[in-house]
Amino acid sequence: MSLSLQIIETIEQLKEMAELEADIWGTTPIPLHQTLTVAKNGGIVIGAYVDGKLVGFVYSFPGMQNGEVYLCSHMMGIAASFRDQGIGYRLKMRQAEEARRLGYRSIRWTYDPLQSRNGYLNLVKLGAVGIEYVENCYGEMDDALNGQLPSDRFIVEWRLDERPNRTWNPAKGLVVLEAEATTDGLWRPVLKDIDETATPFLLTAIPLDFSQLKERSLSLALEWRLATRSLFARLLAEGWVAIHAMRGEGEPVMHYIWGRRNKWLGEKGESNEG
């Protein structure tokens, strides 16, 4: 596969991106006048092309909170037949390169914390950190990927001027959310007691394939949504952040690794093992 990454900024390119967006999400794409304005005013829009055909993109624009300017990465999509080939990682790395060139020091974006593929890319491969949880972030969504459940999201931050050492000791981790097998071969969330003095790390399980679970049992998918919503919001409020993720071979779950914010996100972004 011969892949090329290109900055998207012309009307023709943005029309092609809109078509791909509609195909991926099965809904009306972002209006052309909006994406064009973003591309011309400090935003970064990058396309992934194979043999001249657009197969993926990342769309981002300037954001600001509490006086801090950052790049807000709003959307990344890959055509179905080109997923799991490393294209998303390459798009994000090119996005980071362009962001640094324009003077950004960090990138923030949202993703569904129950989508393990996205979680692994964001926290493990890129080194972003889960810093905030937003209940029903986008309200009711009727697209092909997000319909039928509340649109809860993690906000992650990717600091571009550092690559923290995410070394951690599994023996020091305490599992506070496990998965229990059901009689029909699915997995149910089981919350455990949290002893905050016992460990510098917490582990929380999520289904490895949440989309498949949702197709087989919407009620069980909602159970996972509500269980993780309650726990993740609590952990963040109590000073934990999601710093890493772990997948065991043959296991039906992925575990998020949580560390203390003051240990992993100091004022200058220092990272230490607790």
mmCIF file of C-alpha atoms in Angstrom:
data_model
loop_
_atom_site.group_PDB
_atom_site.id
_atom_site.type_symbol
_atom_site.label_atom_id
_atom_site.label_comp_id
_atom_site.label_asym_id
_atom_site.label_seq_id
_atom_site.Cartn_x
_atom_site.Cartn_y
_atom_site.Cartn_z
ATOM 1 C CA MET A 1 0.000 0.000 0.000
ATOM 2 C CA SER A 2 1.441 3.329 -1.114
ATOM 3 C CA LEU A 3 0.123 5.915 1.346
ATOM 4 C CA SER A 4 0.627 9.662 1.087
ATOM 5 C CA LEU A 5 -0.434 12.320 3.589
ATOM 6 C CA GLN A 6 -1.405 15.748 2.300
ATOM 7 C CA ILE A 7 -2.694 19.003 3.735
ATOM 8 C CA ILE A 8 -6.319 19.471 2.650
ATOM 9 C CA GLU A 9 -7.246 23.073 1.868
ATOM 10 C CA THR A 10 -8.957 23.346 -1.535
ATOM 11 C CA ILE A 11 -12.692 23.195 -2.151
ATOM 12 C CA GLU A 12 -12.259 20.079 -4.302
ATOM 13 C CA GLN A 13 -10.327 18.277 -1.546
ATOM 14 C CA LEU A 14 -12.843 19.297 1.100
ATOM 15 C CA LYS A 15 -15.732 18.038 -1.032
ATOM 16 C CA GLU A 16 -14.014 14.665 -1.263
ATOM 17 C CA MET A 17 -13.513 14.694 2.514
ATOM 18 C CA ALA A 18 -17.226 15.431 3.029
ATOM 19 C CA GLU A 19 -18.132 12.428 0.881
ATOM 20 C CA LEU A 20 -15.859 10.165 2.910
ATOM 21 C CA GLU A 21 -17.244 11.562 6.173
ATOM 22 C CA ALA A 22 -20.809 10.825 5.044
ATOM 23 C CA ASP A 23 -19.807 7.298 4.048
ATOM 24 C CA ILE A 24 -18.097 6.553 7.374
ATOM 25 C CA TRP A 25 -20.714 7.974 9.747
ATOM 26 C CA GLY A 26 -23.819 7.620 7.604
ATOM 27 C CA THR A 27 -24.949 11.163 8.325
ATOM 28 C CA THR A 28 -24.803 14.686 6.907
ATOM 29 C CA PRO A 29 -21.168 15.893 6.805
ATOM 30 C CA ILE A 30 -19.795 19.152 8.194
ATOM 31 C CA PRO A 31 -20.777 21.999 5.804
ATOM 32 C CA LEU A 32 -18.172 22.889 3.212
ATOM 33 C CA HIS A 33 -18.116 26.565 4.194
ATOM 34 C CA GLN A 34 -17.200 25.530 7.745
ATOM 35 C CA THR A 35 -14.359 23.167 6.819
ATOM 36 C CA LEU A 36 -13.000 25.688 4.314
ATOM 37 C CA THR A 37 -12.994 28.459 6.920
ATOM 38 C CA VAL A 38 -11.160 26.206 9.373
ATOM 39 C CA ALA A 39 -8.538 25.236 6.776
ATOM 40 C CA LYS A 40 -7.819 28.920 6.063
ATOM 41 C CA ASN A 41 -7.746 30.143 9.676
ATOM 42 C CA GLY A 42 -5.287 28.213 11.788
ATOM 43 C CA GLY A 43 -6.904 24.804 11.487
ATOM 44 C CA ILE A 44 -5.150 21.656 10.305
ATOM 45 C CA VAL A 45 -6.884 19.293 7.901
ATOM 46 C CA ILE A 46 -4.897 16.316 6.610
ATOM 47 C CA GLY A 47 -5.890 13.621 4.154
ATOM 48 C CA ALA A 48 -4.549 10.090 3.712
ATOM 49 C CA TYR A 49 -4.443 9.015 0.059
ATOM 50 C CA VAL A 50 -3.892 5.605 -1.511
ATOM 51 C CA ASP A 51 -3.382 5.642 -5.282
ATOM 52 C CA GLY A 52 -4.807 9.159 -5.376
ATOM 53 C CA LYS A 53 -7.994 8.219 -3.506
ATOM 54 C CA LEU A 54 -8.836 9.740 -0.132
ATOM 55 C CA VAL A 55 -9.163 6.933 2.428
ATOM 56 C CA GLY A 56 -8.823 8.852 5.695
ATOM 57 C CA PHE A 57 -8.621 12.314 7.211
ATOM 58 C CA VAL A 58 -8.135 14.270 10.417
ATOM 59 C CA TYR A 59 -9.895 17.614 10.951
ATOM 60 C CA SER A 60 -8.810 20.121 13.621
ATOM 61 C CA PHE A 61 -9.088 23.785 14.540
ATOM 62 C CA PRO A 62 -7.861 26.233 17.205
ATOM 63 C CA GLY A 63 -9.264 25.931 20.707
ATOM 64 C CA MET A 64 -8.778 27.854 23.937
ATOM 65 C CA GLN A 65 -9.549 27.222 27.599
ATOM 66 C CA ASN A 66 -8.486 29.269 30.627
ATOM 67 C CA GLY A 67 -6.228 31.377 28.426
ATOM 68 C CA GLU A 68 -4.415 28.361 26.957
ATOM 69 C CA VAL A 69 -4.502 27.914 23.190
ATOM 70 C CA TYR A 70 -4.399 24.375 21.832
ATOM 71 C CA LEU A 71 -5.343 22.482 18.703
ATOM 72 C CA CYS A 72 -8.802 20.923 18.978
ATOM 73 C CA SER A 73 -8.879 17.718 16.927
ATOM 74 C CA HIS A 74 -12.556 17.279 16.179
ATOM 75 C CA MET A 75 -12.752 14.340 13.811
ATOM 76 C CA MET A 76 -10.664 11.522 12.378
ATOM 77 C CA GLY A 77 -12.111 8.971 9.997
ATOM 78 C CA ILE A 78 -10.752 6.009 8.043
ATOM 79 C CA ALA A 79 -12.624 4.184 5.270
ATOM 80 C CA ALA A 80 -13.767 0.763 6.500
ATOM 81 C CA SER A 81 -11.542 -1.264 4.165
ATOM 82 C CA PHE A 82 -8.423 0.635 5.283
ATOM 83 C CA ARG A 83 -8.787 0.384 9.067
ATOM 84 C CA ASP A 84 -6.287 -1.402 11.321
ATOM 85 C CA GLN A 85 -3.422 -0.589 8.948
ATOM 86 C CA GLY A 86 -1.781 2.173 10.956
ATOM 87 C CA ILE A 87 -3.290 5.033 8.969
ATOM 88 C CA GLY A 88 -4.832 6.709 12.015
ATOM 89 C CA TYR A 89 -1.482 6.733 13.803
ATOM 90 C CA ARG A 90 0.261 8.260 10.794
ATOM 91 C CA LEU A 91 -2.425 10.928 10.453
ATOM 92 C CA LYS A 92 -2.043 11.900 14.112
ATOM 93 C CA MET A 93 1.748 12.058 13.874
ATOM 94 C CA ARG A 94 1.523 14.297 10.805
ATOM 95 C CA GLN A 95 -1.044 16.409 12.634
ATOM 96 C CA ALA A 96 1.392 16.810 15.540
ATOM 97 C CA GLU A 97 4.165 17.804 13.129
ATOM 98 C CA GLU A 98 1.993 20.509 11.548
ATOM 99 C CA ALA A 99 0.752 21.657 14.962
ATOM 100 C CA ARG A 100 4.302 22.197 16.201
ATOM 101 C CA ARG A 101 5.127 24.105 13.025
ATOM 102 C CA LEU A 102 2.212 26.467 13.672
ATOM 103 C CA GLY A 103 3.196 26.977 17.320
ATOM 104 C CA TYR A 104 0.701 24.722 19.115
ATOM 105 C CA ARG A 105 2.012 22.995 22.228
ATOM 106 C CA SER A 106 -0.827 20.534 22.774
ATOM 107 C CA ILE A 107 -3.727 18.818 21.018
ATOM 108 C CA ARG A 108 -7.012 17.872 22.659
ATOM 109 C CA TRP A 109 -9.838 15.720 21.400
ATOM 110 C CA THR A 110 -12.700 13.536 22.534
ATOM 111 C CA TYR A 111 -13.372 9.850 22.007
ATOM 112 C CA ASP A 112 -15.738 7.215 23.329
ATOM 113 C CA PRO A 113 -13.855 5.568 26.229
ATOM 114 C CA LEU A 114 -15.594 2.257 25.522
ATOM 115 C CA GLN A 115 -13.976 2.018 22.082
ATOM 116 C CA SER A 116 -10.817 0.092 22.924
ATOM 117 C CA ARG A 117 -9.156 0.580 19.534
ATOM 118 C CA ASN A 118 -9.320 4.347 19.949
ATOM 119 C CA GLY A 119 -8.226 4.162 23.567
ATOM 120 C CA TYR A 120 -5.155 2.103 22.707
ATOM 121 C CA LEU A 121 -4.156 4.475 19.902
ATOM 122 C CA ASN A 122 -4.667 7.596 21.994
ATOM 123 C CA LEU A 123 -3.090 6.560 25.294
ATOM 124 C CA VAL A 124 -0.534 3.923 24.328
ATOM 125 C CA LYS A 125 0.711 4.704 20.831
ATOM 126 C CA LEU A 126 0.416 8.501 20.988
ATOM 127 C CA GLY A 127 0.950 9.116 24.689
ATOM 128 C CA ALA A 128 -2.119 11.280 25.335
ATOM 129 C CA VAL A 129 -3.746 11.357 28.788
ATOM 130 C CA GLY A 130 -7.435 11.116 29.684
ATOM 131 C CA ILE A 131 -8.090 14.296 31.692
ATOM 132 C CA GLU A 132 -11.875 14.812 31.696
ATOM 133 C CA TYR A 133 -15.137 12.872 31.299
ATOM 134 C CA VAL A 134 -18.191 14.458 29.688
ATOM 135 C CA GLU A 135 -21.609 12.836 30.025
ATOM 136 C CA ASN A 136 -23.640 12.744 26.809
ATOM 137 C CA CYS A 137 -21.099 15.117 25.271
ATOM 138 C CA TYR A 138 -22.820 15.582 21.901
ATOM 139 C CA GLY A 139 -26.377 14.824 22.961
ATOM 140 C CA GLU A 140 -28.391 12.262 21.030
ATOM 141 C CA MET A 141 -26.531 11.124 17.920
ATOM 142 C CA ASP A 142 -28.212 9.205 15.119
ATOM 143 C CA ASP A 143 -25.205 8.270 13.004
ATOM 144 C CA ALA A 144 -24.182 4.690 12.251
ATOM 145 C CA LEU A 145 -21.403 4.541 14.860
ATOM 146 C CA ASN A 146 -22.912 6.393 17.838
ATOM 147 C CA GLY A 147 -26.661 5.793 17.768
ATOM 148 C CA GLN A 148 -28.765 4.275 20.581
ATOM 149 C CA LEU A 149 -26.510 5.170 23.540
ATOM 150 C CA PRO A 150 -25.566 8.399 25.367
ATOM 151 C CA SER A 151 -22.587 10.051 23.660
ATOM 152 C CA ASP A 152 -20.261 10.033 26.689
ATOM 153 C CA ARG A 153 -16.673 11.029 25.910
ATOM 154 C CA PHE A 154 -13.176 11.193 27.331
ATOM 155 C CA ILE A 155 -11.273 14.416 26.718
ATOM 156 C CA VAL A 156 -7.619 13.598 26.169
ATOM 157 C CA GLU A 157 -4.631 15.913 26.040
ATOM 158 C CA TRP A 158 -1.523 15.238 23.957
ATOM 159 C CA ARG A 159 1.394 17.427 24.971
ATOM 160 C CA LEU A 160 3.646 17.889 21.979
ATOM 161 C CA ASP A 161 6.807 19.121 23.678
ATOM 162 C CA GLU A 162 7.291 16.013 25.795
ATOM 163 C CA ARG A 163 7.053 12.250 25.713
ATOM 164 C CA PRO A 164 6.404 11.151 29.282
ATOM 165 C CA ASN A 165 7.822 7.867 30.510
ATOM 166 C CA ARG A 166 4.742 5.725 31.097
ATOM 167 C CA THR A 167 6.625 3.077 33.075
ATOM 168 C CA TRP A 168 4.391 1.381 35.601
ATOM 169 C CA ASN A 169 4.458 -1.815 37.624
ATOM 170 C CA PRO A 170 1.438 -4.126 37.100
ATOM 171 C CA ALA A 171 2.044 -5.626 40.529
ATOM 172 C CA LYS A 172 1.220 -2.228 42.059
ATOM 173 C CA GLY A 173 -2.099 -1.950 40.229
ATOM 174 C CA LEU A 174 -5.508 -2.450 41.817
ATOM 175 C CA VAL A 175 -8.373 -3.609 39.576
ATOM 176 C CA VAL A 176 -11.484 -1.577 40.422
ATOM 177 C CA LEU A 177 -13.632 -2.566 37.436
ATOM 178 C CA GLU A 178 -13.708 -6.157 36.206
ATOM 179 C CA ALA A 179 -15.626 -8.029 33.526
ATOM 180 C CA GLU A 180 -17.738 -11.037 34.502
ATOM 181 C CA ALA A 181 -18.869 -13.625 31.950
ATOM 182 C CA THR A 182 -22.620 -13.962 31.378
ATOM 183 C CA THR A 183 -24.460 -17.163 30.479
ATOM 184 C CA ASP A 184 -24.736 -16.117 26.826
ATOM 185 C CA GLY A 185 -21.022 -15.552 26.351
ATOM 186 C CA LEU A 186 -20.965 -11.796 26.896
ATOM 187 C CA TRP A 187 -19.310 -9.782 29.665
ATOM 188 C CA ARG A 188 -20.862 -7.659 32.415
ATOM 189 C CA PRO A 189 -19.127 -4.847 34.381
ATOM 190 C CA VAL A 190 -18.410 -5.526 38.044
ATOM 191 C CA LEU A 191 -17.317 -2.597 40.235
ATOM 192 C CA LYS A 192 -14.870 -3.206 43.081
ATOM 193 C CA ASP A 193 -14.060 -1.243 46.220
ATOM 194 C CA ILE A 194 -11.377 1.432 45.839
ATOM 195 C CA ASP A 195 -8.692 1.595 48.516
ATOM 196 C CA GLU A 196 -6.842 4.737 47.457
ATOM 197 C CA THR A 197 -4.026 4.183 49.922
ATOM 198 C CA ALA A 198 -3.189 0.722 48.638
ATOM 199 C CA THR A 199 -1.725 1.427 45.219
ATOM 200 C CA PRO A 200 -0.354 4.148 42.924
ATOM 201 C CA PHE A 201 -2.250 2.645 39.967
ATOM 202 C CA LEU A 202 -5.815 1.603 39.266
ATOM 203 C CA LEU A 203 -7.023 -0.679 36.460
ATOM 204 C CA THR A 204 -10.471 -0.536 34.863
ATOM 205 C CA ALA A 205 -11.722 -3.041 32.290
ATOM 206 C CA ILE A 206 -13.740 -2.208 29.186
ATOM 207 C CA PRO A 207 -15.000 -4.600 26.466
ATOM 208 C CA LEU A 208 -12.440 -5.240 23.736
ATOM 209 C CA ASP A 209 -15.158 -5.008 21.067
ATOM 210 C CA PHE A 210 -17.854 -2.680 22.365
ATOM 211 C CA SER A 211 -19.496 -2.239 18.951
ATOM 212 C CA GLN A 212 -20.096 -5.984 18.683
ATOM 213 C CA LEU A 213 -21.394 -6.128 22.244
ATOM 214 C CA LYS A 214 -23.831 -3.303 21.448
ATOM 215 C CA GLU A 215 -25.133 -5.232 18.450
ATOM 216 C CA ARG A 216 -25.700 -8.364 20.535
ATOM 217 C CA SER A 217 -27.113 -6.734 23.679
ATOM 218 C CA LEU A 218 -28.002 -3.056 23.807
ATOM 219 C CA SER A 219 -29.043 -3.372 27.455
ATOM 220 C CA LEU A 220 -25.649 -4.750 28.439
ATOM 221 C CA ALA A 221 -23.912 -2.033 26.409
ATOM 222 C CA LEU A 222 -25.913 0.567 28.362
ATOM 223 C CA GLU A 223 -24.866 -1.159 31.599
ATOM 224 C CA TRP A 224 -21.213 -0.684 30.604
ATOM 225 C CA ARG A 225 -21.874 2.946 29.668
ATOM 226 C CA LEU A 226 -23.436 3.782 33.022
ATOM 227 C CA ALA A 227 -20.907 1.826 35.081
ATOM 228 C CA THR A 228 -17.902 3.430 33.429
ATOM 229 C CA ARG A 229 -19.558 6.852 33.487
ATOM 230 C CA SER A 230 -19.994 6.720 37.254
ATOM 231 C CA LEU A 231 -16.535 5.293 37.948
ATOM 232 C CA PHE A 232 -14.470 7.314 35.469
ATOM 233 C CA ALA A 233 -16.075 10.613 36.494
ATOM 234 C CA ARG A 234 -15.389 9.764 40.135
ATOM 235 C CA LEU A 235 -11.750 8.839 39.501
ATOM 236 C CA LEU A 236 -11.085 12.051 37.599
ATOM 237 C CA ALA A 237 -12.785 14.131 40.289
ATOM 238 C CA GLU A 238 -10.583 12.450 42.915
ATOM 239 C CA GLY A 239 -7.360 13.294 41.117
ATOM 240 C CA TRP A 240 -6.723 10.283 38.878
ATOM 241 C CA VAL A 241 -6.026 10.455 35.121
ATOM 242 C CA ALA A 242 -6.004 7.704 32.498
ATOM 243 C CA ILE A 243 -2.335 7.302 31.566
ATOM 244 C CA HIS A 244 -2.075 4.041 29.647
ATOM 245 C CA ALA A 245 -3.940 0.936 28.490
ATOM 246 C CA MET A 246 -3.171 -2.770 28.464
ATOM 247 C CA ARG A 247 -4.501 -5.613 26.320
ATOM 248 C CA GLY A 248 -3.817 -9.237 27.240
ATOM 249 C CA GLU A 249 -3.564 -11.783 24.453
ATOM 250 C CA GLY A 250 -6.837 -13.677 24.125
ATOM 251 C CA GLU A 251 -8.611 -11.570 26.756
ATOM 252 C CA PRO A 252 -12.074 -10.122 25.948
ATOM 253 C CA VAL A 253 -11.253 -6.806 27.655
ATOM 254 C CA MET A 254 -8.755 -3.967 27.645
ATOM 255 C CA HIS A 255 -7.688 -2.304 30.893
ATOM 256 C CA TYR A 256 -7.146 1.416 31.341
ATOM 257 C CA ILE A 257 -4.289 2.283 33.684
ATOM 258 C CA TRP A 258 -4.915 5.245 36.001
ATOM 259 C CA GLY A 259 -2.308 7.271 37.889
ATOM 260 C CA ARG A 260 -2.402 10.271 40.166
ATOM 261 C CA ARG A 261 -2.674 13.562 38.272
ATOM 262 C CA ASN A 262 -0.047 15.265 40.420
ATOM 263 C CA LYS A 263 2.402 12.461 39.637
ATOM 264 C CA TRP A 264 1.788 12.299 35.895
ATOM 265 C CA LEU A 265 0.737 15.824 34.940
ATOM 266 C CA GLY A 266 2.751 18.342 36.889
ATOM 267 C CA GLU A 267 2.872 21.996 35.864
ATOM 268 C CA LYS A 268 5.599 21.192 33.348
ATOM 269 C CA GLY A 269 4.166 17.786 32.511
ATOM 270 C CA GLU A 270 6.646 15.785 34.588
ATOM 271 C CA SER A 271 5.925 12.075 34.595
ATOM 272 C CA ASN A 272 6.926 9.745 37.414
ATOM 273 C CA GLU A 273 6.148 6.242 38.514
ATOM 274 C CA GLY A 274 4.368 6.241 41.839
#
